[in-house]
Amino acid sequence: GYRKVKLYFMIGLPGEMDSDVLGIVETCTMLQQSCRDLGRLNLNITISNFTPKPHTPFQWHSVSTVEFQRRQELLRGAFKRLRGFKVNFTDVRLSAMEDFVGRGDRRLAPVIEAAWRAGAGMDAWFESLERTYAAWTGAISEAGLEGRYREMEVGSWSAVNALDRKDLEVFCRQPLPWDHIDTGIDKTWLMEDLQRALEASVVPDCSFHGCSSCGVCGPDLGHNVVVQAPVVPTQVPTQAPPSERICRLRIQFAKTGSMALLSHLDLMRLLERALRRSGLPISFTGGFHPLPRVQIALALPLGAEADGEWMDMEFTEALDPLQLQQGLQPLLPPGITLLTVAEVPVSSPSLSQEIRAAVWSFDVELESGMTFDWSPAIAALLAADQLMWHDTDKKGRPRSRDCRSVLRRLDVLSDPEGSRLRLRLEADVDSMGRSLRPSQIQHWLEQQVCEPIAVQSLKRDRLELARC
């Protein structure tokens, strides 16, 4: 059977006492002892810090990094004497940043931008904590909000809990930065629910009991089950989904409009669900987690439109291309359009090996909005013998490569002396799927003009395949 169990706990909730914190150790010890007849049970324990969120009863609660550290040390000391436990703690600096960003006001905008420019975008906190934390604190200091950050970091652990009911009501009536956002829940109800939480009162779940008048259902009493869930049909368990590969269809599709904001993984999930609804005989991979055999040629960056993307689907039966297009298109949202469908041999190379080039069109403009003669910068970029790109691999190790060889063409499609310039980029794709992105052209142009540049209206016009 299982020899290892993973448990998650949270510390720092309002009203929490040291005895509650040490109760985590007691719970884990009790679980280990209850399983001692099966041998020693190893427990992986993750303990995170509570950070209040807007539009919740605890949005008025203040937290303290100092108190988080004290309680973590309390747990470390208690677990140190025990065996069979691996305990992981969330870094208090991460919690402080979450609290600062999660309950900030409009002054956060320049902080987020400055942190991004300092290299804090898409942070892997647990891999590069020092660098990311330095980027955020530097951005906070640059925006002049360091005092406010320190106030939130140090906090006052029981500031809300120490108020009597009348003072608590006055305190909670103060305007909050997110009050103008209507979530449907009345702020007065949140205040009353905070009071109930501090009194350790139990609020019944309106899924099964009476309405608590939170405001979501309007002035009338309501029930949180607005639409009854459809009946799930009884399914006969099968050994495994079919994995035969009888037919492969290659699809050219467009991704436009609001679908540009759909990430690559979300697009894969969307296609998987549409295929299940269609009833088409899609083939699945093997293993413990079978997935539909769907391959998209090259992932699009978030926010980019596309007019000529490619994907392959494999099926367990011979399928007419028109049947796929007519069966799948009605199940896809507006913005995902199947353009062409053609059959290719199942034994042919994978789609990723067929990509030869990518063609992009996009606008660039100075962030200052000033008019600018782009001709010298474009000419210098095209005349360069090397276009070095520096980044890091998946493990954070620095790497460099010369991208000049994959740049086919860079054409100017608009007046080069205007405030905004329309460009068309053609770039080869190597055997590892690497190519040029508009963000790299943006970077090299910034080096030429010595000013920040913004990329707008990003679109991948087409992907060129060895065989279409």
XYZ file of C-alpha atoms in Angstrom:
468
model
C 0.000 0.000 0.000
C 0.927 3.655 0.243
C 3.989 4.349 2.398
C 3.917 8.134 2.108
C 1.124 10.665 2.691
C 1.194 14.377 1.880
C -0.653 16.816 4.139
C -1.311 20.544 3.809
C -1.840 22.935 6.721
C -2.185 26.698 7.088
C -1.096 28.945 9.933
C -1.969 32.546 10.692
C -5.759 32.463 10.614
C -7.482 35.106 12.784
C -7.917 34.028 16.383
C -5.277 31.326 16.109
C -3.350 30.468 19.283
C -0.075 28.634 19.832
C -2.029 25.575 20.945
C -3.756 25.540 17.547
C -0.391 25.688 15.792
C 1.006 22.827 17.864
C -2.182 20.925 17.084
C -0.687 20.366 13.624
C 2.074 18.302 15.223
C -0.454 16.413 17.347
C -2.592 15.621 14.292
C 0.376 14.310 12.313
C 1.631 12.239 15.243
C -1.833 10.769 15.801
C -2.094 9.837 12.114
C 1.302 8.166 12.171
C 0.461 6.224 15.332
C -2.905 5.068 13.988
C -1.077 3.453 11.066
C 1.754 1.903 13.062
C 0.413 -1.620 12.506
C 1.315 -1.103 8.825
C 4.849 -0.018 9.648
C 6.269 3.485 9.798
C 4.259 5.931 7.705
C 6.265 8.805 6.220
C 4.469 12.138 6.046
C 5.305 15.030 3.725
C 3.872 18.152 5.345
C 3.496 21.549 3.686
C 2.655 24.476 5.963
C 1.620 27.705 4.249
C 0.922 31.145 5.669
C -2.545 32.699 5.587
C -2.759 35.857 3.475
C -6.144 37.639 3.474
C -7.879 38.214 0.143
C -10.285 40.969 -0.983
C -14.049 40.318 -0.923
C -13.729 37.867 1.981
C -14.618 38.313 5.668
C -10.901 38.400 6.548
C -10.102 41.239 4.119
C -9.694 43.563 7.147
C -7.274 41.235 8.946
C -3.615 42.240 9.191
C -0.824 39.677 9.141
C 2.722 39.803 10.458
C 5.882 38.379 8.929
C 7.475 38.411 12.366
C 4.606 36.350 13.765
C 4.759 33.927 10.841
C 8.452 33.373 11.563
C 7.774 32.815 15.266
C 5.096 30.219 14.579
C 7.232 28.466 11.991
C 10.045 28.198 14.547
C 7.523 26.834 17.046
C 6.626 24.069 14.596
C 10.240 23.384 13.635
C 11.111 22.851 17.273
C 8.178 20.477 17.793
C 8.846 18.428 14.643
C 12.594 18.269 15.302
C 12.098 15.653 18.009
C 10.008 13.382 15.771
C 10.923 10.931 13.018
C 9.205 10.175 9.726
C 8.200 13.776 8.973
C 9.418 15.976 6.136
C 8.159 19.509 6.775
C 8.168 22.315 4.192
C 7.336 25.929 5.031
C 6.251 28.694 2.663
C 8.843 31.472 2.759
C 7.492 34.446 4.708
C 8.794 36.831 2.043
C 6.532 35.189 -0.516
C 3.572 35.616 1.839
C 4.467 39.275 2.409
C 4.512 39.913 -1.343
C 1.192 38.084 -1.796
C -0.400 40.243 0.885
C 1.032 43.453 -0.543
C -0.143 42.739 -4.095
C -3.397 41.020 -3.147
C -4.753 43.965 -1.132
C -3.114 46.877 -2.910
C -4.706 49.896 -4.572
C -4.073 51.757 -7.838
C -0.557 52.630 -6.722
C 0.380 49.001 -7.386
C 0.374 49.501 -11.167
C 3.849 51.119 -11.400
C 5.174 48.588 -8.869
C 4.071 45.631 -10.999
C 5.501 47.198 -14.149
C 8.816 48.033 -12.472
C 9.075 44.515 -11.015
C 8.414 43.042 -14.456
C 11.101 45.223 -16.008
C 13.488 44.059 -13.282
C 12.971 40.443 -14.342
C 10.139 39.333 -12.053
C 7.765 38.171 -14.808
C 6.411 34.591 -14.550
C 8.295 34.107 -11.293
C 9.493 30.705 -10.232
C 9.586 31.772 -6.585
C 10.959 28.543 -5.212
C 13.785 28.415 -7.772
C 14.941 32.048 -7.740
C 13.544 33.526 -4.541
C 16.386 35.953 -3.850
C 16.371 37.490 -7.332
C 12.588 37.757 -7.513
C 12.231 39.181 -4.003
C 14.919 41.765 -4.755
C 13.062 42.770 -7.937
C 9.795 43.295 -6.069
C 11.246 45.161 -3.100
C 13.251 47.358 -5.455
C 10.094 48.165 -7.410
C 8.229 48.979 -4.187
C 10.997 51.311 -3.061
C 11.141 52.963 -6.497
C 7.387 53.669 -6.332
C 7.726 55.288 -2.901
C 5.559 52.672 -1.160
C 8.242 51.147 1.041
C 6.643 52.450 4.246
C 3.279 50.973 3.326
C 4.901 47.635 2.474
C 6.721 47.514 5.800
C 3.447 48.253 7.567
C 1.798 45.289 5.848
C 4.855 43.096 6.402
C 5.151 43.747 10.136
C 1.409 44.157 10.643
C -0.527 43.977 13.846
C -1.397 40.363 14.424
C -4.602 40.829 16.410
C -5.627 44.374 15.448
C -9.125 43.336 14.339
C -9.616 40.751 17.050
C -8.854 43.312 19.775
C -11.676 45.686 18.743
C -15.063 45.585 20.448
C -18.163 45.207 18.287
C -18.896 48.936 17.927
C -15.311 49.863 17.069
C -15.148 46.901 14.678
C -18.172 48.218 12.764
C -16.588 51.670 12.472
C -13.298 50.108 11.366
C -14.970 47.954 8.707
C -16.951 50.848 7.223
C -13.746 52.498 6.038
C -13.459 52.468 2.221
C -11.294 49.757 0.687
C -9.502 49.952 -2.696
C -11.737 47.258 -4.192
C -15.117 48.486 -2.882
C -16.137 49.650 -6.377
C -15.989 46.050 -7.669
C -19.367 44.352 -7.228
C -19.022 40.627 -6.575
C -22.638 40.288 -5.473
C -21.752 39.840 -1.804
C -22.796 42.734 0.417
C -19.957 44.357 2.395
C -22.180 44.532 5.485
C -22.637 40.774 5.301
C -18.853 40.307 5.121
C -18.503 42.468 8.236
C -21.129 40.399 10.066
C -19.486 37.181 8.903
C -16.147 38.449 10.247
C -17.801 38.989 13.622
C -19.242 35.459 13.500
C -15.791 34.086 12.660
C -14.185 35.917 15.582
C -16.899 34.483 17.840
C -16.294 30.991 16.366
C -19.939 30.779 15.238
C -20.914 28.234 12.597
C -22.720 29.506 9.478
C -24.799 26.761 7.799
C -24.044 25.945 4.174
C -26.907 27.307 2.076
C -26.547 24.318 -0.234
C -28.321 22.272 2.419
C -29.793 24.743 4.920
C -31.373 28.194 4.994
C -30.224 31.362 3.218
C -27.638 33.484 5.060
C -28.612 36.658 3.108
C -25.140 37.282 1.696
C -26.619 39.315 -1.166
C -25.662 37.143 -4.124
C -29.271 36.148 -4.746
C -30.574 39.728 -4.529
C -33.148 41.057 -2.046
C -34.979 37.716 -1.875
C -33.849 34.670 0.026
C -31.993 32.277 -2.176
C -30.168 29.022 -2.558
C -26.680 28.660 -3.957
C -27.703 25.825 -6.269
C -29.097 28.033 -9.039
C -29.143 25.401 -11.783
C -29.510 21.750 -10.947
C -26.648 19.645 -12.233
C -27.612 17.355 -15.107
C -27.932 13.680 -14.356
C -24.661 11.895 -14.983
C -25.382 8.756 -17.006
C -24.146 5.491 -15.610
C -21.074 4.377 -17.487
C -19.748 0.892 -17.761
C -16.076 0.894 -16.741
C -13.677 0.059 -19.544
C -10.179 -1.297 -19.348
C -8.588 1.653 -21.138
C -9.539 4.151 -23.830
C -8.783 3.014 -27.392
C -5.229 3.734 -28.513
C -5.201 2.374 -32.074
C -3.782 4.797 -34.653
C -5.714 4.225 -37.863
C -6.184 7.731 -39.246
C -4.340 11.045 -38.877
C -5.965 14.300 -39.958
C -4.045 17.550 -40.315
C -6.070 20.677 -39.558
C -5.312 24.294 -40.345
C -7.146 26.629 -37.990
C -7.411 30.267 -36.933
C -7.373 31.668 -33.409
C -8.751 35.202 -33.363
C -10.647 37.717 -31.243
C -11.049 36.899 -27.567
C -9.550 33.444 -28.148
C -6.152 35.165 -28.351
C -6.380 35.362 -24.552
C -6.688 31.565 -24.310
C -3.411 29.956 -23.237
C -1.916 26.946 -24.999
C -2.891 24.554 -22.194
C -6.421 25.945 -22.075
C -6.702 25.465 -25.834
C -5.671 21.827 -25.447
C -8.335 21.331 -22.764
C -10.926 23.045 -24.955
C -10.149 20.708 -27.873
C -10.228 17.649 -25.607
C -13.696 18.524 -24.295
C -15.007 19.343 -27.767
C -13.775 15.973 -29.037
C -15.485 14.158 -26.173
C -18.769 15.941 -26.906
C -18.477 15.229 -30.624
C -18.283 11.466 -30.165
C -15.560 11.220 -32.816
C -13.328 8.125 -32.432
C -10.262 9.950 -31.144
C -7.230 7.844 -30.249
C -5.658 8.099 -26.792
C -2.115 7.722 -25.558
C -1.237 4.839 -23.262
C -0.039 4.891 -19.668
C -1.761 5.825 -16.415
C -3.036 9.177 -17.734
C -4.324 8.656 -21.284
C -4.685 11.837 -23.319
C -6.250 12.429 -26.743
C -3.716 12.255 -29.551
C -3.831 15.944 -30.440
C -0.672 17.836 -31.366
C -0.523 21.583 -32.016
C 2.405 22.656 -34.182
C 3.869 25.532 -32.172
C 2.465 27.181 -29.053
C 1.315 30.775 -29.445
C 2.243 33.432 -26.881
C -0.706 34.605 -24.824
C -2.487 37.517 -26.479
C -1.401 36.700 -30.046
C -3.889 36.010 -32.817
C -3.220 33.506 -35.606
C -4.580 32.939 -39.108
C -2.757 29.786 -40.145
C -2.003 27.400 -37.273
C -1.706 23.628 -37.642
C -2.644 20.649 -35.503
C -2.819 16.871 -35.969
C -5.481 14.535 -34.581
C -5.326 10.751 -34.674
C -8.361 8.467 -34.682
C -9.092 4.797 -34.131
C -11.191 4.585 -37.319
C -10.934 5.956 -40.825
C -12.552 9.389 -40.780
C -13.524 11.652 -43.646
C -11.994 15.162 -43.309
C -15.367 16.790 -43.998
C -16.968 14.675 -41.260
C -14.424 15.971 -38.746
C -14.916 19.596 -39.773
C -18.719 19.366 -39.644
C -18.730 17.433 -36.365
C -16.185 19.510 -34.445
C -16.650 23.113 -35.621
C -20.125 23.634 -34.025
C -18.658 22.611 -30.652
C -15.872 25.210 -30.741
C -16.293 28.794 -29.482
C -16.249 31.812 -31.820
C -12.657 32.644 -32.659
C -11.507 29.041 -33.157
C -12.150 28.319 -36.839
C -11.222 25.116 -38.676
C -10.003 26.260 -42.114
C -8.871 23.085 -43.878
C -8.695 19.386 -43.007
C -6.611 16.823 -44.890
C -5.514 13.254 -44.243
C -1.813 12.462 -43.826
C -0.182 9.050 -43.304
C -0.070 7.882 -39.694
C 3.564 6.865 -40.184
C 4.618 10.308 -41.444
C 6.884 12.529 -39.298
C 5.264 14.344 -36.401
C 3.871 17.812 -36.946
C 6.647 19.457 -34.918
C 9.222 18.022 -37.349
C 7.354 19.443 -40.337
C 7.513 23.122 -39.293
C 9.890 25.126 -41.445
C 9.099 28.791 -40.785
C 6.838 31.212 -38.932
C 5.485 34.478 -40.337
C 4.434 37.245 -37.937
C 2.985 40.736 -38.290
C 2.964 43.238 -35.439
C 3.210 46.923 -34.543
C 6.004 48.580 -32.594
C 5.930 52.051 -31.102
C 7.892 54.037 -28.567
C 6.266 53.916 -25.146
C 6.640 57.694 -25.018
C 4.289 57.943 -28.031
C 6.700 60.222 -29.921
C 7.093 60.018 -33.704
C 10.345 58.407 -34.764
C 12.270 57.521 -37.920
C 12.625 53.749 -37.665
C 14.630 53.258 -40.878
C 18.163 53.428 -39.345
C 17.243 51.028 -36.534
C 15.719 48.480 -38.946
C 18.690 48.773 -41.308
C 21.188 48.280 -38.469
C 19.342 45.223 -37.214
C 19.283 43.599 -40.670
C 22.946 44.456 -41.282
C 24.118 42.842 -38.039
C 26.323 39.753 -38.409
C 25.122 38.441 -35.067
C 21.899 38.736 -33.111
C 22.728 37.341 -29.685
C 19.921 36.251 -27.401
C 20.577 35.599 -23.707
C 18.144 33.690 -21.509
C 18.085 30.775 -19.061
C 17.196 27.115 -19.404
C 14.564 25.293 -17.346
C 17.009 24.975 -14.455
C 17.828 28.679 -14.422
C 21.277 28.301 -15.978
C 22.302 31.130 -18.347
C 22.652 30.367 -22.045
C 23.285 32.340 -25.233
C 22.730 31.717 -28.937
C 23.088 33.613 -32.196
C 19.667 33.997 -33.855
C 20.816 35.766 -37.027
C 20.748 32.587 -39.120
C 17.009 32.004 -38.563
C 15.979 35.547 -39.535
C 14.723 35.332 -43.118
C 13.154 38.743 -43.606
C 11.982 41.769 -41.679
C 9.762 43.961 -43.841
C 8.332 47.377 -43.037
C 4.609 47.537 -43.898
C 3.885 51.152 -42.932
C 5.422 54.621 -42.968
C 8.819 54.258 -41.209
C 8.600 57.830 -39.908
C 5.272 57.489 -38.088
C 4.658 57.010 -34.388
C 3.720 53.345 -34.961
C 5.493 50.929 -37.299
C 3.948 47.777 -38.780
C 6.466 44.958 -39.303
C 6.363 41.564 -40.977
C 8.787 38.951 -39.664
C 9.722 35.720 -41.427
C 11.871 33.336 -39.398
C 13.044 29.753 -39.833
C 12.197 27.120 -37.233
C 15.024 24.737 -36.329
C 14.744 21.038 -35.535
C 14.279 21.811 -31.822
C 11.294 24.078 -32.509
C 13.244 27.280 -31.848
C 12.606 30.360 -33.922
C 12.410 34.138 -33.593
C 9.656 35.835 -31.647
C 8.471 39.436 -31.999
C 9.579 40.027 -28.398
C 13.171 39.359 -29.493
C 12.879 41.855 -32.356
C 11.490 44.295 -29.789
C 14.555 43.733 -27.583
C 17.071 44.303 -30.402
C 15.229 47.408 -31.619
C 15.313 48.798 -28.078
C 19.080 48.390 -28.156
C 19.174 50.440 -31.361
C 16.848 53.285 -30.313
C 17.818 53.286 -26.594
C 14.175 53.703 -25.568
C 11.453 51.322 -24.344
C 9.314 49.910 -27.168
C 5.819 48.427 -26.950
C 4.546 45.615 -29.201
C 0.909 45.867 -30.336
C -1.525 43.934 -32.583
C 0.531 40.733 -32.527
C -0.509 38.090 -35.061
C 1.099 34.949 -36.462
C -0.004 35.010 -40.084
C 0.980 31.445 -40.873
C 3.245 28.517 -40.138
C 5.017 27.027 -43.128
C 5.256 23.235 -43.252
C 7.474 21.032 -45.360
C 4.281 19.464 -46.701
C 0.927 21.273 -46.523
